[in-house]
Amino acid sequence: MVTGLAALGGCGEPSSVAPLTLFAAVSLTDVLTELAGRFTADTGRPVRTVFAGSGEIARQVEAGAPADLVILADSEWMDRLAAARAIRPETRIDLLTNSLVVIAPADRSSKPFAWQGRIAIGDPDSVPAGRYARQMMQTLGVWDTGASTRVTAADVRAVRAFVARGDVDLGVVYRSDALGFDAVRVVATPPAAVQPRIVYPAALTTGAREGSDALMTFLRSTPARTAFERHDFGAAA
């Protein structure tokens, strides 16, 4: 039983074929749901997906949650899984990259951007997006100015929800999370010089079942790469 995570989802499970289980960072929800469906259509192998903050995903996998493939938004959490021998290190790759943007509620009047008011970020102690946001704000010199009040959230999608509801003035999220979401608008794109390097590592778990490598291979294919790019993820160098 997986606890503390989004419910297992899937793409029509044929009773004669055991599904593969993919645990992934919540920022990948839309694109991986799409790709899981495509993989099943192409191969007949169903895929169950579980999405949550990378820290929560890593803790569950480390505790023995039944994952075949794990994709996180943070190398440090994957390092922890490697140290715990929860993944097969020879299968680990850097799959994707991302960047940060600052968003505001779409229905708020437009005004010059400033790091002021209530600002939502992921919890820096467990959410990579929050740690990246803190690092960027420290580099910009706006972390401890007293001009803003920070609100922390369980994951980057929760940050977006706070902003969409108007509970906060600003939020720091991945660019991919702002794409096509009409309830928020991007008000600032910090320059690359202050952006931390955001990488999504992927690996098979030590308990990965036969056929899991086919899913990994598919996620590195040209059709998958096209889908990732359409959802505003970059390719890892």
JSON list of C-alpha atoms in Angstrom, two decimals:
[
{"chain": "A", "resi": 1, "resn": "MET", "atom": "CA", "xyz": [0.00, 0.00, 0.00]},
{"chain": "A", "resi": 2, "resn": "VAL", "atom": "CA", "xyz": [1.35, 3.40, -0.99]},
{"chain": "A", "resi": 3, "resn": "THR", "atom": "CA", "xyz": [0.50, 6.08, 1.57]},
{"chain": "A", "resi": 4, "resn": "GLY", "atom": "CA", "xyz": [0.72, 9.86, 1.42]},
{"chain": "A", "resi": 5, "resn": "LEU", "atom": "CA", "xyz": [0.73, 9.97, -2.38]},
{"chain": "A", "resi": 6, "resn": "ALA", "atom": "CA", "xyz": [-1.68, 10.56, -5.20]},
{"chain": "A", "resi": 7, "resn": "ALA", "atom": "CA", "xyz": [-3.76, 7.49, -5.95]},
{"chain": "A", "resi": 8, "resn": "LEU", "atom": "CA", "xyz": [-2.37, 5.00, -8.40]},
{"chain": "A", "resi": 9, "resn": "GLY", "atom": "CA", "xyz": [-3.60, 5.84, -11.84]},
{"chain": "A", "resi": 10, "resn": "GLY", "atom": "CA", "xyz": [-3.41, 3.80, -14.96]},
{"chain": "A", "resi": 11, "resn": "CYS", "atom": "CA", "xyz": [-4.25, 3.25, -18.54]},
{"chain": "A", "resi": 12, "resn": "GLY", "atom": "CA", "xyz": [-6.70, 0.42, -18.99]},
{"chain": "A", "resi": 13, "resn": "GLU", "atom": "CA", "xyz": [-5.11, -2.63, -17.44]},
{"chain": "A", "resi": 14, "resn": "PRO", "atom": "CA", "xyz": [-5.47, -5.87, -19.40]},
{"chain": "A", "resi": 15, "resn": "SER", "atom": "CA", "xyz": [-5.90, -8.57, -16.76]},
{"chain": "A", "resi": 16, "resn": "SER", "atom": "CA", "xyz": [-3.29, -10.80, -18.41]},
{"chain": "A", "resi": 17, "resn": "VAL", "atom": "CA", "xyz": [-0.49, -8.21, -18.34]},
{"chain": "A", "resi": 18, "resn": "ALA", "atom": "CA", "xyz": [0.99, -6.92, -15.10]},
{"chain": "A", "resi": 19, "resn": "PRO", "atom": "CA", "xyz": [1.25, -3.12, -15.08]},
{"chain": "A", "resi": 20, "resn": "LEU", "atom": "CA", "xyz": [4.50, -1.27, -14.64]},
{"chain": "A", "resi": 21, "resn": "THR", "atom": "CA", "xyz": [4.54, 1.35, -11.89]},
{"chain": "A", "resi": 22, "resn": "LEU", "atom": "CA", "xyz": [6.12, 4.75, -12.42]},
{"chain": "A", "resi": 23, "resn": "PHE", "atom": "CA", "xyz": [6.76, 7.08, -9.47]},
{"chain": "A", "resi": 24, "resn": "ALA", "atom": "CA", "xyz": [7.55, 10.65, -10.51]},
{"chain": "A", "resi": 25, "resn": "ALA", "atom": "CA", "xyz": [7.80, 14.27, -9.41]},
{"chain": "A", "resi": 26, "resn": "VAL", "atom": "CA", "xyz": [4.43, 16.03, -9.47]},
{"chain": "A", "resi": 27, "resn": "SER", "atom": "CA", "xyz": [5.65, 18.59, -12.02]},
{"chain": "A", "resi": 28, "resn": "LEU", "atom": "CA", "xyz": [5.68, 15.73, -14.56]},
{"chain": "A", "resi": 29, "resn": "THR", "atom": "CA", "xyz": [2.02, 14.80, -14.04]},
{"chain": "A", "resi": 30, "resn": "ASP", "atom": "CA", "xyz": [0.60, 16.06, -17.33]},
{"chain": "A", "resi": 31, "resn": "VAL", "atom": "CA", "xyz": [3.31, 14.90, -19.70]},
{"chain": "A", "resi": 32, "resn": "LEU", "atom": "CA", "xyz": [3.88, 11.49, -18.08]},
{"chain": "A", "resi": 33, "resn": "THR", "atom": "CA", "xyz": [0.17, 10.76, -17.96]},
{"chain": "A", "resi": 34, "resn": "GLU", "atom": "CA", "xyz": [0.11, 11.41, -21.69]},
{"chain": "A", "resi": 35, "resn": "LEU", "atom": "CA", "xyz": [3.20, 9.32, -22.36]},
{"chain": "A", "resi": 36, "resn": "ALA", "atom": "CA", "xyz": [2.07, 6.44, -20.18]},
{"chain": "A", "resi": 37, "resn": "GLY", "atom": "CA", "xyz": [-1.07, 6.21, -22.30]},
{"chain": "A", "resi": 38, "resn": "ARG", "atom": "CA", "xyz": [0.98, 6.24, -25.48]},
{"chain": "A", "resi": 39, "resn": "PHE", "atom": "CA", "xyz": [3.33, 3.54, -24.18]},
{"chain": "A", "resi": 40, "resn": "THR", "atom": "CA", "xyz": [0.37, 1.33, -23.33]},
{"chain": "A", "resi": 41, "resn": "ALA", "atom": "CA", "xyz": [-1.21, 1.91, -26.73]},
{"chain": "A", "resi": 42, "resn": "ASP", "atom": "CA", "xyz": [2.07, 1.00, -28.45]},
{"chain": "A", "resi": 43, "resn": "THR", "atom": "CA", "xyz": [3.05, -2.02, -26.35]},
{"chain": "A", "resi": 44, "resn": "GLY", "atom": "CA", "xyz": [-0.09, -3.30, -24.63]},
{"chain": "A", "resi": 45, "resn": "ARG", "atom": "CA", "xyz": [1.70, -2.94, -21.26]},
{"chain": "A", "resi": 46, "resn": "PRO", "atom": "CA", "xyz": [-0.31, -0.81, -18.80]},
{"chain": "A", "resi": 47, "resn": "VAL", "atom": "CA", "xyz": [1.44, 1.79, -16.66]},
{"chain": "A", "resi": 48, "resn": "ARG", "atom": "CA", "xyz": [0.37, 2.94, -13.21]},
{"chain": "A", "resi": 49, "resn": "THR", "atom": "CA", "xyz": [1.53, 6.42, -12.28]},
{"chain": "A", "resi": 50, "resn": "VAL", "atom": "CA", "xyz": [2.13, 7.95, -8.86]},
{"chain": "A", "resi": 51, "resn": "PHE", "atom": "CA", "xyz": [2.93, 11.66, -8.55]},
{"chain": "A", "resi": 52, "resn": "ALA", "atom": "CA", "xyz": [4.03, 13.68, -5.51]},
{"chain": "A", "resi": 53, "resn": "GLY", "atom": "CA", "xyz": [6.84, 15.95, -4.38]},
{"chain": "A", "resi": 54, "resn": "SER", "atom": "CA", "xyz": [10.27, 14.46, -5.06]},
{"chain": "A", "resi": 55, "resn": "GLY", "atom": "CA", "xyz": [11.09, 14.15, -1.37]},
{"chain": "A", "resi": 56, "resn": "GLU", "atom": "CA", "xyz": [7.90, 12.24, -0.68]},
{"chain": "A", "resi": 57, "resn": "ILE", "atom": "CA", "xyz": [8.43, 10.03, -3.73]},
{"chain": "A", "resi": 58, "resn": "ALA", "atom": "CA", "xyz": [12.01, 9.25, -2.65]},
{"chain": "A", "resi": 59, "resn": "ARG", "atom": "CA", "xyz": [11.00, 8.42, 0.92]},
{"chain": "A", "resi": 60, "resn": "GLN", "atom": "CA", "xyz": [8.29, 6.05, -0.29]},
{"chain": "A", "resi": 61, "resn": "VAL", "atom": "CA", "xyz": [10.61, 4.29, -2.74]},
{"chain": "A", "resi": 62, "resn": "GLU", "atom": "CA", "xyz": [13.29, 4.00, -0.06]},
{"chain": "A", "resi": 63, "resn": "ALA", "atom": "CA", "xyz": [10.69, 2.44, 2.24]},
{"chain": "A", "resi": 64, "resn": "GLY", "atom": "CA", "xyz": [9.90, -0.21, -0.34]},
{"chain": "A", "resi": 65, "resn": "ALA", "atom": "CA", "xyz": [6.94, 1.19, -2.28]},
{"chain": "A", "resi": 66, "resn": "PRO", "atom": "CA", "xyz": [6.35, -0.99, -5.38]},
{"chain": "A", "resi": 67, "resn": "ALA", "atom": "CA", "xyz": [7.90, 1.22, -8.05]},
{"chain": "A", "resi": 68, "resn": "ASP", "atom": "CA", "xyz": [9.61, 0.00, -11.21]},
{"chain": "A", "resi": 69, "resn": "LEU", "atom": "CA", "xyz": [10.87, 3.36, -12.45]},
{"chain": "A", "resi": 70, "resn": "VAL", "atom": "CA", "xyz": [11.38, 6.61, -10.54]},
{"chain": "A", "resi": 71, "resn": "ILE", "atom": "CA", "xyz": [11.87, 10.13, -11.92]},
{"chain": "A", "resi": 72, "resn": "LEU", "atom": "CA", "xyz": [12.65, 12.97, -9.53]},
{"chain": "A", "resi": 73, "resn": "ALA", "atom": "CA", "xyz": [13.18, 16.70, -9.94]},
{"chain": "A", "resi": 74, "resn": "ASP", "atom": "CA", "xyz": [16.37, 16.63, -7.90]},
{"chain": "A", "resi": 75, "resn": "SER", "atom": "CA", "xyz": [19.71, 14.83, -8.02]},
{"chain": "A", "resi": 76, "resn": "GLU", "atom": "CA", "xyz": [20.19, 14.89, -4.25]},
{"chain": "A", "resi": 77, "resn": "TRP", "atom": "CA", "xyz": [17.09, 12.82, -3.58]},
{"chain": "A", "resi": 78, "resn": "MET", "atom": "CA", "xyz": [18.19, 10.34, -6.25]},
{"chain": "A", "resi": 79, "resn": "ASP", "atom": "CA", "xyz": [21.61, 10.21, -4.59]},
{"chain": "A", "resi": 80, "resn": "ARG", "atom": "CA", "xyz": [19.83, 9.24, -1.40]},
{"chain": "A", "resi": 81, "resn": "LEU", "atom": "CA", "xyz": [18.04, 6.41, -3.18]},
{"chain": "A", "resi": 82, "resn": "ALA", "atom": "CA", "xyz": [21.36, 5.25, -4.63]},
{"chain": "A", "resi": 83, "resn": "ALA", "atom": "CA", "xyz": [22.96, 5.26, -1.17]},
{"chain": "A", "resi": 84, "resn": "ALA", "atom": "CA", "xyz": [20.04, 3.21, 0.13]},
{"chain": "A", "resi": 85, "resn": "ARG", "atom": "CA", "xyz": [20.48, 0.78, -2.78]},
{"chain": "A", "resi": 86, "resn": "ALA", "atom": "CA", "xyz": [16.90, 1.41, -3.82]},
{"chain": "A", "resi": 87, "resn": "ILE", "atom": "CA", "xyz": [17.80, 2.02, -7.48]},
{"chain": "A", "resi": 88, "resn": "ARG", "atom": "CA", "xyz": [20.00, 0.30, -10.04]},
{"chain": "A", "resi": 89, "resn": "PRO", "atom": "CA", "xyz": [22.83, 2.83, -10.42]},
{"chain": "A", "resi": 90, "resn": "GLU", "atom": "CA", "xyz": [23.82, 1.63, -13.89]},
{"chain": "A", "resi": 91, "resn": "THR", "atom": "CA", "xyz": [20.37, 2.65, -15.19]},
{"chain": "A", "resi": 92, "resn": "ARG", "atom": "CA", "xyz": [20.45, 6.20, -13.82]},
{"chain": "A", "resi": 93, "resn": "ILE", "atom": "CA", "xyz": [20.28, 8.99, -16.38]},
{"chain": "A", "resi": 94, "resn": "ASP", "atom": "CA", "xyz": [19.59, 12.73, -16.40]},
{"chain": "A", "resi": 95, "resn": "LEU", "atom": "CA", "xyz": [16.37, 12.83, -18.41]},
{"chain": "A", "resi": 96, "resn": "LEU", "atom": "CA", "xyz": [15.16, 16.44, -18.43]},
{"chain": "A", "resi": 97, "resn": "THR", "atom": "CA", "xyz": [15.83, 20.02, -17.36]},
{"chain": "A", "resi": 98, "resn": "ASN", "atom": "CA", "xyz": [13.57, 22.86, -16.28]},
{"chain": "A", "resi": 99, "resn": "SER", "atom": "CA", "xyz": [13.74, 26.48, -15.10]},
{"chain": "A", "resi": 100, "resn": "LEU", "atom": "CA", "xyz": [11.93, 28.75, -12.66]},
{"chain": "A", "resi": 101, "resn": "VAL", "atom": "CA", "xyz": [9.41, 31.52, -13.26]},
{"chain": "A", "resi": 102, "resn": "VAL", "atom": "CA", "xyz": [7.45, 33.81, -10.97]},
{"chain": "A", "resi": 103, "resn": "ILE", "atom": "CA", "xyz": [3.66, 33.70, -11.32]},
{"chain": "A", "resi": 104, "resn": "ALA", "atom": "CA", "xyz": [0.75, 35.81, -10.09]},
{"chain": "A", "resi": 105, "resn": "PRO", "atom": "CA", "xyz": [-3.04, 35.33, -10.18]},
{"chain": "A", "resi": 106, "resn": "ALA", "atom": "CA", "xyz": [-4.28, 35.93, -13.72]},
{"chain": "A", "resi": 107, "resn": "ASP", "atom": "CA", "xyz": [-7.12, 38.17, -12.56]},
{"chain": "A", "resi": 108, "resn": "ARG", "atom": "CA", "xyz": [-4.91, 40.58, -10.56]},
{"chain": "A", "resi": 109, "resn": "SER", "atom": "CA", "xyz": [-4.31, 43.99, -12.11]},
{"chain": "A", "resi": 110, "resn": "SER", "atom": "CA", "xyz": [-1.02, 44.28, -13.92]},
{"chain": "A", "resi": 111, "resn": "LYS", "atom": "CA", "xyz": [1.63, 46.29, -12.10]},
{"chain": "A", "resi": 112, "resn": "PRO", "atom": "CA", "xyz": [5.43, 46.45, -12.12]},
{"chain": "A", "resi": 113, "resn": "PHE", "atom": "CA", "xyz": [6.94, 43.27, -10.69]},
{"chain": "A", "resi": 114, "resn": "ALA", "atom": "CA", "xyz": [8.56, 43.36, -7.27]},
{"chain": "A", "resi": 115, "resn": "TRP", "atom": "CA", "xyz": [9.48, 40.69, -4.72]},
{"chain": "A", "resi": 116, "resn": "GLN", "atom": "CA", "xyz": [6.80, 41.86, -2.28]},
{"chain": "A", "resi": 117, "resn": "GLY", "atom": "CA", "xyz": [3.72, 40.51, -0.52]},
{"chain": "A", "resi": 118, "resn": "ARG", "atom": "CA", "xyz": [2.93, 36.87, 0.19]},
{"chain": "A", "resi": 119, "resn": "ILE", "atom": "CA", "xyz": [5.15, 34.60, -1.91]},
{"chain": "A", "resi": 120, "resn": "ALA", "atom": "CA", "xyz": [4.52, 30.86, -2.14]},
{"chain": "A", "resi": 121, "resn": "ILE", "atom": "CA", "xyz": [7.33, 28.36, -2.70]},
{"chain": "A", "resi": 122, "resn": "GLY", "atom": "CA", "xyz": [7.68, 24.64, -2.13]},
{"chain": "A", "resi": 123, "resn": "ASP", "atom": "CA", "xyz": [8.98, 23.62, 1.28]},
{"chain": "A", "resi": 124, "resn": "PRO", "atom": "CA", "xyz": [12.77, 23.95, 0.81]},
{"chain": "A", "resi": 125, "resn": "ASP", "atom": "CA", "xyz": [13.40, 21.04, 3.20]},
{"chain": "A", "resi": 126, "resn": "SER", "atom": "CA", "xyz": [11.54, 18.49, 1.09]},
{"chain": "A", "resi": 127, "resn": "VAL", "atom": "CA", "xyz": [10.53, 20.04, -2.24]},
{"chain": "A", "resi": 128, "resn": "PRO", "atom": "CA", "xyz": [13.27, 20.60, -4.83]},
{"chain": "A", "resi": 129, "resn": "ALA", "atom": "CA", "xyz": [11.37, 23.49, -6.42]},
{"chain": "A", "resi": 130, "resn": "GLY", "atom": "CA", "xyz": [11.35, 25.18, -3.02]},
{"chain": "A", "resi": 131, "resn": "ARG", "atom": "CA", "xyz": [15.07, 24.66, -2.53]},
{"chain": "A", "resi": 132, "resn": "TYR", "atom": "CA", "xyz": [15.74, 25.98, -6.02]},
{"chain": "A", "resi": 133, "resn": "ALA", "atom": "CA", "xyz": [13.52, 29.00, -5.32]},
{"chain": "A", "resi": 134, "resn": "ARG", "atom": "CA", "xyz": [15.36, 29.74, -2.08]},
{"chain": "A", "resi": 135, "resn": "GLN", "atom": "CA", "xyz": [18.72, 29.47, -3.83]},
{"chain": "A", "resi": 136, "resn": "MET", "atom": "CA", "xyz": [17.61, 31.80, -6.61]},
{"chain": "A", "resi": 137, "resn": "MET", "atom": "CA", "xyz": [16.12, 34.35, -4.21]},
{"chain": "A", "resi": 138, "resn": "GLN", "atom": "CA", "xyz": [19.30, 34.31, -2.13]},
{"chain": "A", "resi": 139, "resn": "THR", "atom": "CA", "xyz": [21.36, 34.93, -5.25]},
{"chain": "A", "resi": 140, "resn": "LEU", "atom": "CA", "xyz": [19.09, 37.84, -6.13]},
{"chain": "A", "resi": 141, "resn": "GLY", "atom": "CA", "xyz": [19.34, 39.22, -2.59]},
{"chain": "A", "resi": 142, "resn": "VAL", "atom": "CA", "xyz": [15.59, 39.09, -1.94]},
{"chain": "A", "resi": 143, "resn": "TRP", "atom": "CA", "xyz": [15.41, 36.16, 0.48]},
{"chain": "A", "resi": 144, "resn": "ASP", "atom": "CA", "xyz": [15.68, 38.06, 3.78]},
{"chain": "A", "resi": 145, "resn": "THR", "atom": "CA", "xyz": [14.73, 41.63, 2.90]},
{"chain": "A", "resi": 146, "resn": "GLY", "atom": "CA", "xyz": [11.57, 41.79, 5.03]},
{"chain": "A", "resi": 147, "resn": "ALA", "atom": "CA", "xyz": [9.56, 42.98, 2.03]},
{"chain": "A", "resi": 148, "resn": "SER", "atom": "CA", "xyz": [7.74, 39.69, 1.66]},
{"chain": "A", "resi": 149, "resn": "THR", "atom": "CA", "xyz": [6.18, 36.86, 3.64]},
{"chain": "A", "resi": 150, "resn": "ARG", "atom": "CA", "xyz": [6.87, 33.33, 2.43]},
{"chain": "A", "resi": 151, "resn": "VAL", "atom": "CA", "xyz": [4.24, 30.61, 2.35]},
{"chain": "A", "resi": 152, "resn": "THR", "atom": "CA", "xyz": [5.48, 27.05, 1.89]},
{"chain": "A", "resi": 153, "resn": "ALA", "atom": "CA", "xyz": [3.63, 24.27, 0.12]},
{"chain": "A", "resi": 154, "resn": "ALA", "atom": "CA", "xyz": [3.87, 20.48, -0.11]},
{"chain": "A", "resi": 155, "resn": "ASP", "atom": "CA", "xyz": [4.80, 20.51, -3.79]},
{"chain": "A", "resi": 156, "resn": "VAL", "atom": "CA", "xyz": [5.07, 22.82, -6.79]},
{"chain": "A", "resi": 157, "resn": "ARG", "atom": "CA", "xyz": [1.49, 22.15, -7.94]},
{"chain": "A", "resi": 158, "resn": "ALA", "atom": "CA", "xyz": [0.26, 23.26, -4.52]},
{"chain": "A", "resi": 159, "resn": "VAL", "atom": "CA", "xyz": [2.21, 26.50, -5.01]},
{"chain": "A", "resi": 160, "resn": "ARG", "atom": "CA", "xyz": [0.41, 27.01, -8.31]},
{"chain": "A", "resi": 161, "resn": "ALA", "atom": "CA", "xyz": [-2.95, 26.32, -6.65]},
{"chain": "A", "resi": 162, "resn": "PHE", "atom": "CA", "xyz": [-2.26, 28.93, -3.94]},
{"chain": "A", "resi": 163, "resn": "VAL", "atom": "CA", "xyz": [-1.56, 31.50, -6.64]},
{"chain": "A", "resi": 164, "resn": "ALA", "atom": "CA", "xyz": [-4.54, 30.51, -8.78]},
{"chain": "A", "resi": 165, "resn": "ARG", "atom": "CA", "xyz": [-6.91, 30.95, -5.82]},
{"chain": "A", "resi": 166, "resn": "GLY", "atom": "CA", "xyz": [-5.40, 34.32, -4.95]},
{"chain": "A", "resi": 167, "resn": "ASP", "atom": "CA", "xyz": [-4.23, 33.11, -1.53]},
{"chain": "A", "resi": 168, "resn": "VAL", "atom": "CA", "xyz": [-0.81, 34.64, -2.23]},
{"chain": "A", "resi": 169, "resn": "ASP", "atom": "CA", "xyz": [0.51, 37.48, -4.37]},
{"chain": "A", "resi": 170, "resn": "LEU", "atom": "CA", "xyz": [3.28, 35.53, -6.11]},
{"chain": "A", "resi": 171, "resn": "GLY", "atom": "CA", "xyz": [4.60, 32.01, -6.48]},
{"chain": "A", "resi": 172, "resn": "VAL", "atom": "CA", "xyz": [7.81, 30.47, -7.77]},
{"chain": "A", "resi": 173, "resn": "VAL", "atom": "CA", "xyz": [7.20, 27.42, -9.95]},
{"chain": "A", "resi": 174, "resn": "TYR", "atom": "CA", "xyz": [8.77, 25.53, -12.80]},
{"chain": "A", "resi": 175, "resn": "ARG", "atom": "CA", "xyz": [8.19, 27.04, -16.23]},
{"chain": "A", "resi": 176, "resn": "SER", "atom": "CA", "xyz": [6.45, 23.83, -17.27]},
{"chain": "A", "resi": 177, "resn": "ASP", "atom": "CA", "xyz": [3.84, 24.30, -14.52]},
{"chain": "A", "resi": 178, "resn": "ALA", "atom": "CA", "xyz": [2.88, 27.76, -15.75]},
{"chain": "A", "resi": 179, "resn": "LEU", "atom": "CA", "xyz": [2.44, 26.65, -19.35]},
{"chain": "A", "resi": 180, "resn": "GLY", "atom": "CA", "xyz": [-1.18, 26.60, -20.49]},
{"chain": "A", "resi": 181, "resn": "PHE", "atom": "CA", "xyz": [-2.64, 27.20, -17.01]},
{"chain": "A", "resi": 182, "resn": "ASP", "atom": "CA", "xyz": [-4.98, 30.14, -17.47]},
{"chain": "A", "resi": 183, "resn": "ALA", "atom": "CA", "xyz": [-5.55, 30.90, -13.79]},
{"chain": "A", "resi": 184, "resn": "VAL", "atom": "CA", "xyz": [-1.99, 32.25, -13.40]},
{"chain": "A", "resi": 185, "resn": "ARG", "atom": "CA", "xyz": [0.30, 34.45, -15.45]},
{"chain": "A", "resi": 186, "resn": "VAL", "atom": "CA", "xyz": [4.07, 34.68, -15.59]},
{"chain": "A", "resi": 187, "resn": "VAL", "atom": "CA", "xyz": [5.23, 38.03, -14.24]},
{"chain": "A", "resi": 188, "resn": "ALA", "atom": "CA", "xyz": [8.99, 37.43, -14.17]},
{"chain": "A", "resi": 189, "resn": "THR", "atom": "CA", "xyz": [11.50, 35.07, -15.74]},
{"chain": "A", "resi": 190, "resn": "PRO", "atom": "CA", "xyz": [14.74, 35.38, -13.76]},
{"chain": "A", "resi": 191, "resn": "PRO", "atom": "CA", "xyz": [17.86, 35.40, -15.95]},
{"chain": "A", "resi": 192, "resn": "ALA", "atom": "CA", "xyz": [19.81, 32.20, -16.49]},
{"chain": "A", "resi": 193, "resn": "ALA", "atom": "CA", "xyz": [22.72, 33.56, -14.46]},
{"chain": "A", "resi": 194, "resn": "VAL", "atom": "CA", "xyz": [20.69, 33.33, -11.22]},
{"chain": "A", "resi": 195, "resn": "GLN", "atom": "CA", "xyz": [18.83, 30.14, -12.05]},
{"chain": "A", "resi": 196, "resn": "PRO", "atom": "CA", "xyz": [19.99, 26.93, -10.36]},
{"chain": "A", "resi": 197, "resn": "ARG", "atom": "CA", "xyz": [20.57, 23.96, -12.64]},
{"chain": "A", "resi": 198, "resn": "ILE", "atom": "CA", "xyz": [17.40, 21.89, -12.48]},
{"chain": "A", "resi": 199, "resn": "VAL", "atom": "CA", "xyz": [17.79, 18.29, -13.60]},
{"chain": "A", "resi": 200, "resn": "TYR", "atom": "CA", "xyz": [15.32, 15.38, -13.54]},
{"chain": "A", "resi": 201, "resn": "PRO", "atom": "CA", "xyz": [17.20, 12.10, -12.93]},
{"chain": "A", "resi": 202, "resn": "ALA", "atom": "CA", "xyz": [15.50, 8.79, -13.75]},
{"chain": "A", "resi": 203, "resn": "ALA", "atom": "CA", "xyz": [16.40, 5.25, -12.74]},
{"chain": "A", "resi": 204, "resn": "LEU", "atom": "CA", "xyz": [15.01, 1.75, -12.48]},
{"chain": "A", "resi": 205, "resn": "THR", "atom": "CA", "xyz": [14.49, 0.55, -8.93]},
{"chain": "A", "resi": 206, "resn": "THR", "atom": "CA", "xyz": [16.18, -2.53, -7.53]},
{"chain": "A", "resi": 207, "resn": "GLY", "atom": "CA", "xyz": [12.79, -4.25, -7.64]},
{"chain": "A", "resi": 208, "resn": "ALA", "atom": "CA", "xyz": [12.01, -3.26, -11.23]},
{"chain": "A", "resi": 209, "resn": "ARG", "atom": "CA", "xyz": [10.21, -6.01, -13.10]},
{"chain": "A", "resi": 210, "resn": "GLU", "atom": "CA", "xyz": [10.87, -7.41, -16.54]},
{"chain": "A", "resi": 211, "resn": "GLY", "atom": "CA", "xyz": [9.91, -4.89, -19.20]},
{"chain": "A", "resi": 212, "resn": "SER", "atom": "CA", "xyz": [10.70, -1.82, -17.09]},
{"chain": "A", "resi": 213, "resn": "ASP", "atom": "CA", "xyz": [13.70, -1.08, -19.30]},
{"chain": "A", "resi": 214, "resn": "ALA", "atom": "CA", "xyz": [11.34, -0.77, -22.27]},
{"chain": "A", "resi": 215, "resn": "LEU", "atom": "CA", "xyz": [9.50, 2.04, -20.51]},
{"chain": "A", "resi": 216, "resn": "MET", "atom": "CA", "xyz": [12.79, 3.79, -19.77]},
{"chain": "A", "resi": 217, "resn": "THR", "atom": "CA", "xyz": [13.83, 3.43, -23.40]},
{"chain": "A", "resi": 218, "resn": "PHE", "atom": "CA", "xyz": [10.49, 4.83, -24.56]},
{"chain": "A", "resi": 219, "resn": "LEU", "atom": "CA", "xyz": [10.89, 7.91, -22.33]},
{"chain": "A", "resi": 220, "resn": "ARG", "atom": "CA", "xyz": [14.19, 8.62, -24.11]},
{"chain": "A", "resi": 221, "resn": "SER", "atom": "CA", "xyz": [12.71, 8.20, -27.60]},
{"chain": "A", "resi": 222, "resn": "THR", "atom": "CA", "xyz": [12.07, 10.93, -30.15]},
{"chain": "A", "resi": 223, "resn": "PRO", "atom": "CA", "xyz": [8.25, 10.87, -29.67]},
{"chain": "A", "resi": 224, "resn": "ALA", "atom": "CA", "xyz": [8.70, 11.23, -25.91]},
{"chain": "A", "resi": 225, "resn": "ARG", "atom": "CA", "xyz": [11.25, 14.01, -26.36]},
{"chain": "A", "resi": 226, "resn": "THR", "atom": "CA", "xyz": [8.78, 15.87, -28.58]},
{"chain": "A", "resi": 227, "resn": "ALA", "atom": "CA", "xyz": [6.11, 15.57, -25.89]},
{"chain": "A", "resi": 228, "resn": "PHE", "atom": "CA", "xyz": [8.50, 16.80, -23.18]},
{"chain": "A", "resi": 229, "resn": "GLU", "atom": "CA", "xyz": [9.44, 19.80, -25.29]},
{"chain": "A", "resi": 230, "resn": "ARG", "atom": "CA", "xyz": [5.78, 20.60, -25.93]},
{"chain": "A", "resi": 231, "resn": "HIS", "atom": "CA", "xyz": [5.27, 20.67, -22.15]},
{"chain": "A", "resi": 232, "resn": "ASP", "atom": "CA", "xyz": [8.24, 23.06, -21.81]},
{"chain": "A", "resi": 233, "resn": "PHE", "atom": "CA", "xyz": [10.84, 20.65, -20.47]},
{"chain": "A", "resi": 234, "resn": "GLY", "atom": "CA", "xyz": [14.37, 20.80, -21.82]},
{"chain": "A", "resi": 235, "resn": "ALA", "atom": "CA", "xyz": [16.68, 17.95, -22.73]},
{"chain": "A", "resi": 236, "resn": "ALA", "atom": "CA", "xyz": [19.46, 17.15, -20.28]},
{"chain": "A", "resi": 237, "resn": "ALA", "atom": "CA", "xyz": [22.92, 17.62, -21.80]}
]
